[in-house]
C-alpha cells in the first residue's frame, strides 16, 4: 500500500515571495489599466476637438457667406480629401508628434483668419486651412490607433467625433446665437481648443505599450513593471522619434490589439510602412474597397438627405419658419444618433455583410425622404424618428468599418490601411454636397418654394 506523501509546508519566506509576486502583478495591472484609461480619454478628446472645428465653421456658414453657404461647405471638405488621399504617400516622413502639432497650429490659424477676415475669399482661405487640419487630424489619429488597443482606441476616437457635432453647434448657439457674442469673438475664443489639443497630446496621451515579443514561435508579453516599452522597443513605438515604425522587426514584434499576431514567416513585410513603393501603396489602398465603399455610400446618402430632402420639409412646408424648425430638430436628432452609434464599437462588431447592408438601408431612407418631401404621404412629427435612425446608421458604419479593418487587415499594414481608408467618407460628403444642391432645387420647384440656388 503506497503512502501519499504530503507536500512540505511552505516557509514564511516562500509565502512572502508569493505575496510579493501577486502584489507586483496587481500593481502592474493597475498601471496598465491607468495607462489604458488615459489613452482612451485622450483619443475621445482628440476626436471631439478635431471635428468640432469643422462643425463650428459650418454652424456659422450662413453668416460667413450669406446666400452662398454652399461655398463654405465645399471648401470645408475638399482640402480634407486632398490630405486624406495623399497622406498614405507622405505621412511616414513625419512623426505623429509633428503632425498633431501641425493640427493645433492650423486649427488656430483657421479660427483666427476667419474671425478677422473682411472678405469672403479671405474667409474661405481660413475655412480651407481648417479643412486640411481636420483631414490631417482624422487620418493621423486613425493610423495612431493601430499602435494601441486598436478596437478601443478607434471606438473612443469615433465617440469623440460623434460628440463633436453637439459640442460645435452648442458652442456657437451658447456664445453667439443666445449669448449675443459676435461670430468673430466666438471663433477667436475657440482658439482655446487648440491649447486643449496640445495639453492632451503632451500630458494625457501616453506612448503606446510594448507589443508581444515572439520567442521561438511563442508570444512572450513584456515584463517591465511600468507597462511601457524597453528603450529598444521605445525606439519602435515613440511618438516623438521622427516616424512611426510599426512593421519594423515584424518577425519579432506584434501588435497588442486582440489576438492579432505578426508571425515569424512575415518577415518579408518588415519596414513596409517606409519602403512600400507608390504602386504597392495604391494597390493596398484599392484593396480596402470592402470597407471604403460602405463608408462612401452611407455618407453620400445621409449628407444628400440633409442638404437636399430635409431643406424642403416642414409642417406645413410652405412656412419657412416650419421648414427651419424641422431642419434644426432633424439635425440635432441626427447628431444624437451619430454619437450613440459611434460609441458602440465595444458592444458590437458588424460583419462585412452588415457593413454593406447598412448603407443600402441609408439609400432607401434617402429615397423615402425625397419622395415624402414631394408627395407628403408621411407628414407629421413621428417622422423625426427616422432622422435619429439616419444618424445611427451613419455612425454605425463609421466605427464598424474602421474596427473591422483593425480586425481583418494584416497587422503589419494596419496603420497604413486605417490612414488610407479615411478618405472614403470625405469623398462621399463632397459628392453629396453637389447632389444635395440638385435635389434641393428639384424639391423646391415641386413644392413651389422660392430661394433655391438651382432649379431643375
Coordinates of N, CA, C and O in Angstrom, one line a residue, residues 197-319:
X197 N -5.9 70.9 -27.2 CA -5.4 69.8 -28.0 C -4.0 69.5 -27.6 O -3.6 68.3 -27.5
X198 N -3.2 70.6 -27.5 CA -1.7 70.4 -27.2 C -1.6 69.8 -25.7 O -0.7 69.0 -25.5
X199 N -2.4 70.2 -24.8 CA -2.4 69.7 -23.5 C -2.6 68.2 -23.5 O -2.0 67.4 -22.8
X200 N -3.6 67.8 -24.2 CA -3.9 66.3 -24.3 C -2.8 65.6 -24.9 O -2.4 64.5 -24.5
X201 N -2.2 66.1 -26.0 CA -1.1 65.5 -26.7 C 0.1 65.3 -25.8 O 0.8 64.2 -25.8
X202 N 0.4 66.3 -24.9 CA 1.6 66.2 -24.1 C 1.4 65.6 -22.7 O 2.4 65.1 -22.1
X203 N 0.2 65.7 -22.1 CA 0.0 65.3 -20.8 C -0.9 64.1 -20.6 O -0.9 63.5 -19.5
X204 N -1.7 63.8 -21.6 CA -2.7 62.7 -21.4 C -2.4 61.5 -22.3 O -2.5 60.4 -21.9
X205 N -2.0 61.8 -23.5 CA -1.7 60.7 -24.5 C -0.3 60.1 -24.2 O 0.7 60.7 -24.6
X206 N -0.3 58.9 -23.6 CA 1.0 58.3 -23.3 C 1.5 57.5 -24.5 O 0.7 57.1 -25.3
X207 N 2.8 57.2 -24.5 CA 3.3 56.4 -25.6 C 2.6 55.0 -25.6 O 2.3 54.5 -24.5
X208 N 2.5 54.4 -26.7 CA 1.9 53.1 -26.7 C 2.7 52.0 -26.0 O 3.9 52.2 -25.9
X209 N 2.1 51.0 -25.5 CA 2.8 50.0 -24.7 C 3.6 49.1 -25.7 O 3.4 49.0 -26.9
X210 N 4.5 48.3 -25.0 CA 5.3 47.4 -25.8 C 4.4 46.3 -26.3 O 3.4 45.9 -25.7
X211 N 4.7 45.8 -27.5 CA 3.9 44.7 -28.1 C 4.3 43.4 -27.5 O 5.2 43.3 -26.7
X212 N 3.7 42.3 -28.0 CA 4.1 41.0 -27.7 C 5.4 40.7 -28.4 O 5.7 41.1 -29.5
X213 N 6.3 39.9 -27.8 CA 7.5 39.5 -28.4 C 7.4 38.0 -28.8 O 7.1 37.2 -28.0
X214 N 7.8 37.7 -30.0 CA 7.8 36.4 -30.5 C 9.1 35.7 -30.2 O 10.2 36.1 -30.6
X215 N 9.1 34.7 -29.3 CA 10.3 33.9 -29.0 C 10.1 32.5 -29.3 O 9.2 31.8 -28.7
X216 N 10.8 32.0 -30.3 CA 10.7 30.6 -30.7 C 9.3 30.3 -31.1 O 8.8 29.2 -30.8
X217 N 8.6 31.2 -31.8 CA 7.2 31.0 -32.2 C 6.2 31.2 -31.1 O 5.0 30.9 -31.4
X218 N 6.6 31.6 -29.9 CA 5.6 31.7 -28.8 C 5.5 33.2 -28.4 O 6.6 33.9 -28.4
X219 N 4.3 33.7 -28.0 CA 4.2 35.1 -27.6 C 4.7 35.2 -26.2 O 4.3 34.4 -25.3
X220 N 5.6 36.2 -26.0 CA 6.1 36.4 -24.6 C 5.8 37.9 -24.3 O 6.3 38.8 -24.9
X221 N 4.8 38.1 -23.3 CA 4.5 39.5 -23.1 C 5.6 40.3 -22.4 O 6.5 39.7 -21.8
X222 N 5.6 41.6 -22.6 CA 6.6 42.4 -21.9 C 6.5 42.3 -20.4 O 5.4 42.1 -19.9
X223 N 7.7 42.2 -19.8 CA 7.7 42.0 -18.3 C 8.1 43.2 -17.5 O 8.3 43.1 -16.3
X224 N 8.2 44.4 -18.2 CA 8.6 45.6 -17.4 C 7.4 46.0 -16.5 O 6.3 46.0 -16.9
X225 N 7.7 46.3 -15.2 CA 6.6 46.6 -14.3 C 5.8 47.9 -14.6 O 4.7 48.0 -14.2
X226 N 6.4 48.8 -15.4 CA 5.7 50.0 -15.7 C 4.8 49.9 -16.9 O 4.1 50.8 -17.3
X227 N 4.8 48.7 -17.5 CA 4.0 48.5 -18.7 C 4.4 49.3 -19.9 O 3.7 49.3 -20.9
X228 N 5.5 49.9 -19.9 CA 6.0 50.7 -21.0 C 7.1 49.9 -21.8 O 7.7 49.0 -21.3
X229 N 7.4 50.3 -23.1 CA 8.4 49.6 -23.8 C 9.8 49.8 -23.2 O 10.0 50.7 -22.5
X230 N 10.6 48.8 -23.5 CA 12.0 48.9 -23.1 C 12.6 50.0 -24.0 O 12.0 50.4 -25.0
X231 N 13.8 50.5 -23.7 CA 14.5 51.5 -24.6 C 14.5 51.1 -26.0 O 14.3 51.9 -26.9
X232 N 14.8 49.8 -26.3 CA 14.9 49.4 -27.7 C 13.5 49.4 -28.3 O 13.3 49.8 -29.5
X233 N 12.5 49.0 -27.6 CA 11.2 49.0 -28.1 C 10.6 50.4 -28.2 O 9.8 50.7 -29.1
X234 N 11.0 51.2 -27.3 CA 10.5 52.6 -27.4 C 10.9 53.3 -28.7 O 10.2 54.1 -29.2
X235 N 12.1 52.9 -29.2 CA 12.5 53.5 -30.4 C 11.5 53.1 -31.6 O 11.3 53.8 -32.5
X236 N 10.9 51.9 -31.4 CA 10.0 51.4 -32.4 C 8.6 52.1 -32.3 O 7.9 52.3 -33.2
X237 N 8.3 52.5 -31.0 CA 6.9 53.0 -30.8 C 6.9 54.3 -30.1 O 6.4 54.5 -29.0
X238 N 7.7 55.3 -30.6 CA 7.8 56.6 -30.0 C 7.1 57.6 -30.8 O 7.3 57.7 -32.0
X239 N 6.2 58.4 -30.2 CA 5.5 59.5 -31.0 C 6.5 60.6 -31.4 O 6.1 61.4 -32.2
X240 N 7.7 60.6 -30.8 CA 8.5 61.8 -31.0 C 9.8 61.5 -31.8 O 10.5 62.4 -32.1
X241 N 10.0 60.3 -32.2 CA 11.3 59.9 -32.7 C 11.5 60.2 -34.2 O 12.5 60.1 -34.8
X242 N 10.4 60.7 -34.8 CA 10.5 61.1 -36.3 C 9.6 60.3 -37.1 O 9.0 60.8 -38.1
X243 N 9.3 59.1 -36.8 CA 8.3 58.3 -37.6 C 7.7 57.2 -36.7 O 8.3 56.7 -35.7
X244 N 6.5 56.7 -37.1 CA 6.0 55.5 -36.6 C 6.8 54.4 -37.3 O 7.0 54.4 -38.5
X245 N 7.1 53.4 -36.5 CA 7.9 52.3 -37.1 C 7.1 51.0 -37.0 O 7.7 49.9 -36.9
X246 N 5.8 51.0 -37.0 CA 5.1 49.8 -37.0 C 5.4 49.0 -38.2 O 5.3 49.4 -39.3
X247 N 5.7 47.7 -38.0 CA 6.1 46.9 -39.1 C 7.6 46.6 -39.1 O 8.0 45.6 -39.7
X248 N 8.4 47.4 -38.4 CA 9.8 47.0 -38.4 C 10.0 45.8 -37.4 O 9.2 45.7 -36.5
X249 N 10.9 45.0 -37.7 CA 11.2 43.8 -36.9 C 9.9 43.0 -36.8 O 9.5 42.5 -35.7
X250 N 9.1 43.0 -37.9 CA 7.8 42.4 -37.8 C 7.8 40.9 -37.5 O 6.8 40.3 -37.0
X251 N 9.0 40.2 -37.7 CA 9.1 38.8 -37.3 C 9.2 38.7 -35.8 O 9.1 37.6 -35.3
X252 N 9.5 39.7 -35.1 CA 9.8 39.7 -33.7 C 8.7 40.4 -32.9 O 8.4 40.0 -31.7
X253 N 8.2 41.5 -33.4 CA 7.2 42.3 -32.7 C 5.8 42.2 -33.3 O 5.7 42.1 -34.5
X254 N 4.8 42.2 -32.5 CA 3.5 42.1 -33.0 C 2.6 43.2 -32.3 O 3.0 43.8 -31.4
X255 N 1.4 43.4 -32.9 CA 0.5 44.4 -32.3 C -0.1 43.9 -31.0 O -0.2 42.7 -30.8
X256 N -0.4 44.8 -30.1 CA -1.0 44.5 -28.9 C -2.5 44.3 -28.9 O -3.1 44.0 -27.9
X257 N -3.1 44.5 -30.1 CA -4.6 44.5 -30.1 C -5.1 43.1 -30.4 O -4.7 42.4 -31.3
X258 N -6.0 42.7 -29.4 CA -6.7 41.5 -29.5 C -5.8 40.3 -29.8 O -4.8 40.1 -29.2
X259 N -6.2 39.4 -30.7 CA -5.4 38.2 -30.9 C -4.5 38.3 -32.2 O -4.0 37.3 -32.7
X260 N -4.4 39.5 -32.7 CA -3.6 39.6 -34.0 C -2.1 39.4 -33.6 O -1.6 40.0 -32.7
X261 N -1.4 38.7 -34.4 CA 0.0 38.5 -34.2 C 0.7 38.5 -35.6 O 0.2 38.1 -36.6
X262 N 1.9 39.1 -35.5 CA 2.7 39.0 -36.7 C 3.7 37.8 -36.6 O 4.6 37.9 -35.8
X263 N 3.5 36.8 -37.3 CA 4.2 35.6 -37.2 C 5.6 35.7 -37.8 O 5.8 36.6 -38.6
X264 N 6.4 34.7 -37.5 CA 7.8 34.7 -38.0 C 7.9 34.7 -39.5 O 8.9 35.1 -40.1
X265 N 6.9 34.0 -40.1 CA 7.0 33.9 -41.6 C 6.6 35.2 -42.3 O 6.5 35.2 -43.5
X266 N 6.4 36.2 -41.6 CA 6.0 37.5 -42.2 C 7.2 38.5 -42.2 O 6.9 39.7 -42.3
X267 N 8.4 38.0 -42.2 CA 9.5 38.9 -42.2 C 9.6 39.7 -43.5 O 10.3 40.7 -43.6
X268 N 9.0 39.2 -44.5 CA 9.0 39.8 -45.8 C 8.4 41.2 -45.8 O 8.6 42.0 -46.7
X269 N 7.5 41.5 -44.8 CA 6.9 42.8 -44.7 C 7.5 43.7 -43.8 O 7.0 44.8 -43.5
X270 N 8.8 43.4 -43.3 CA 9.5 44.3 -42.4 C 9.8 45.6 -43.2 O 10.1 45.7 -44.3
X271 N 9.6 46.7 -42.4 CA 9.9 48.0 -43.0 C 8.9 48.4 -44.1 O 9.1 49.4 -44.8
X272 N 7.7 47.8 -44.1 CA 6.8 48.0 -45.3 C 6.2 49.4 -45.2 O 5.9 50.1 -46.2
X273 N 6.0 49.9 -44.0 CA 5.4 51.3 -43.8 C 6.3 52.3 -44.5 O 5.9 53.4 -45.0
X274 N 7.6 52.1 -44.6 CA 8.6 53.1 -45.1 C 9.2 52.7 -46.4 O 9.7 53.6 -47.1
X275 N 9.1 51.4 -46.8 CA 9.7 51.0 -48.0 C 8.8 50.6 -49.1 O 9.2 50.3 -50.2
X276 N 7.5 50.7 -48.9 CA 6.5 50.3 -49.9 C 6.6 51.3 -51.1 O 6.7 52.5 -50.9
X277 N 6.6 50.8 -52.3 CA 6.6 51.6 -53.4 C 5.2 52.3 -53.6 O 4.2 51.9 -53.0
X278 N 5.2 53.3 -54.5 CA 4.0 54.0 -54.7 C 2.9 53.1 -55.3 O 1.8 53.1 -55.0
X279 N 3.4 52.2 -56.2 CA 2.4 51.2 -56.8 C 1.8 50.3 -55.7 O 0.6 50.0 -55.8
X280 N 2.6 49.8 -54.8 CA 2.1 49.0 -53.8 C 1.2 49.7 -52.8 O 0.1 49.2 -52.4
X281 N 1.5 51.0 -52.6 CA 0.6 51.8 -51.7 C -0.8 52.0 -52.4 O -1.8 51.9 -51.8
X282 N -0.8 52.2 -53.7 CA -2.0 52.3 -54.5 C -2.8 51.0 -54.4 O -4.0 51.0 -54.2
X283 N -2.0 49.9 -54.6 CA -2.7 48.6 -54.7 C -3.3 48.3 -53.3 O -4.5 47.8 -53.3
X284 N -2.6 48.6 -52.3 CA -3.2 48.3 -50.9 C -4.3 49.2 -50.6 O -5.2 48.8 -49.8
X285 N -4.3 50.4 -51.1 CA -5.4 51.3 -50.9 C -6.7 50.8 -51.6 O -7.8 50.8 -51.0
X286 N -6.5 50.4 -52.8 CA -7.6 49.9 -53.6 C -8.2 48.6 -53.0 O -9.4 48.3 -53.1
X287 N -7.3 47.8 -52.4 CA -7.7 46.6 -51.8 C -8.7 46.8 -50.6 O -9.3 45.9 -50.1
X288 N -8.7 48.0 -50.1 CA -9.6 48.4 -49.0 C -11.0 48.7 -49.4 O -11.9 49.1 -48.6
X289 N -11.4 48.4 -50.7 CA -12.7 48.7 -51.1 C -13.9 48.1 -50.4 O -14.9 48.7 -50.2
X290 N -13.7 46.9 -49.8 CA -14.8 46.4 -49.0 C -15.2 47.2 -47.8 O -16.3 47.1 -47.3
X291 N -14.3 48.1 -47.3 CA -14.6 48.9 -46.2 C -14.9 50.4 -46.7 O -15.7 51.1 -46.1
X292 N -14.2 50.8 -47.7 CA -14.4 52.2 -48.2 C -15.7 52.4 -48.9 O -16.3 53.5 -48.8
X293 N -16.1 51.5 -49.7 CA -17.4 51.7 -50.4 C -18.6 51.9 -49.5 O -19.4 52.8 -49.7
X294 N -18.7 51.1 -48.4 CA -19.8 51.4 -47.5 C -19.7 52.7 -46.9 O -20.7 53.4 -46.7
X295 N -18.5 53.2 -46.5 CA -18.3 54.5 -45.9 C -18.7 55.6 -46.9 O -19.4 56.5 -46.5
X296 N -18.3 55.5 -48.2 CA -18.6 56.5 -49.2 C -20.1 56.5 -49.4 O -20.7 57.6 -49.4
X297 N -20.7 55.4 -49.5 CA -22.2 55.4 -49.9 C -23.0 55.9 -48.7 O -24.0 56.7 -48.9
X298 N -22.7 55.5 -47.5 CA -23.5 55.9 -46.4 C -23.4 57.4 -46.1 O -24.4 58.1 -45.8
X299 N -22.2 58.0 -46.3 CA -22.0 59.4 -46.1 C -22.7 60.2 -47.3 O -23.2 61.3 -47.1
X300 N -22.6 59.6 -48.5 CA -23.3 60.3 -49.6 C -24.8 60.3 -49.4 O -25.4 61.4 -49.6
X301 N -25.3 59.2 -48.9 CA -26.8 59.2 -48.7 C -27.2 60.2 -47.6 O -28.2 60.9 -47.8
X302 N -26.6 60.2 -46.5 CA -27.0 61.0 -45.3 C -26.8 62.5 -45.5 O -27.6 63.3 -45.1
X303 N -25.7 62.8 -46.2 CA -25.4 64.2 -46.4 C -26.3 64.8 -47.6 O -26.6 65.9 -47.6
X304 N -26.6 63.9 -48.6 CA -27.5 64.4 -49.6 C -28.9 64.6 -49.0 O -29.6 65.5 -49.4
X305 N -29.2 63.7 -48.1 CA -30.5 63.8 -47.4 C -30.6 65.1 -46.7 O -31.6 65.8 -46.7
X306 N -29.6 65.4 -45.9 CA -29.6 66.7 -45.1 C -29.6 67.9 -46.0 O -30.3 68.9 -45.7
X307 N -28.7 67.9 -47.0 CA -28.6 69.1 -47.9 C -29.7 69.3 -48.8 O -29.9 70.4 -49.3
X308 N -30.4 68.2 -49.1 CA -31.5 68.2 -50.1 C -32.9 68.0 -49.6 O -33.7 69.0 -49.5
X309 N -33.2 66.8 -49.2 CA -34.6 66.5 -48.8 C -35.0 67.2 -47.5 O -36.1 67.7 -47.5
X310 N -34.2 67.3 -46.5 CA -34.6 67.9 -45.2 C -34.8 69.4 -45.4 O -35.6 70.0 -44.6
X311 N -34.2 70.1 -46.4 CA -34.4 71.5 -46.5 C -35.8 71.8 -47.1 O -36.2 73.0 -47.0
X312 N -36.4 70.8 -47.7 CA -37.7 71.0 -48.3 C -38.8 70.4 -47.5 O -39.9 70.0 -48.0
X313 N -38.7 70.3 -46.2 CA -39.7 69.6 -45.3 C -40.0 70.6 -44.2 O -39.2 71.3 -43.7
X314 N -41.3 70.5 -43.8 CA -41.8 71.3 -42.7 C -43.3 71.1 -42.5 O -43.9 70.6 -43.5
X315 N -43.8 71.4 -41.4 CA -45.2 71.2 -41.1 C -45.9 72.5 -40.8 O -46.0 72.9 -39.7
X316 N -46.4 73.3 -41.9 CA -46.5 72.9 -43.3 C -45.3 73.3 -44.0 O -44.5 74.2 -43.6
X317 N -45.1 72.8 -45.2 CA -43.9 73.0 -46.0 C -43.8 74.4 -46.5 O -42.7 75.0 -46.8
X318 N -45.0 75.1 -46.7 CA -45.0 76.4 -47.3 C -44.4 77.4 -46.3 O -44.0 78.5 -46.7
X319 N -44.4 77.1 -45.0 CA -43.9 78.1 -43.9 C -42.4 77.9 -43.7 O -41.9 76.9 -43.4

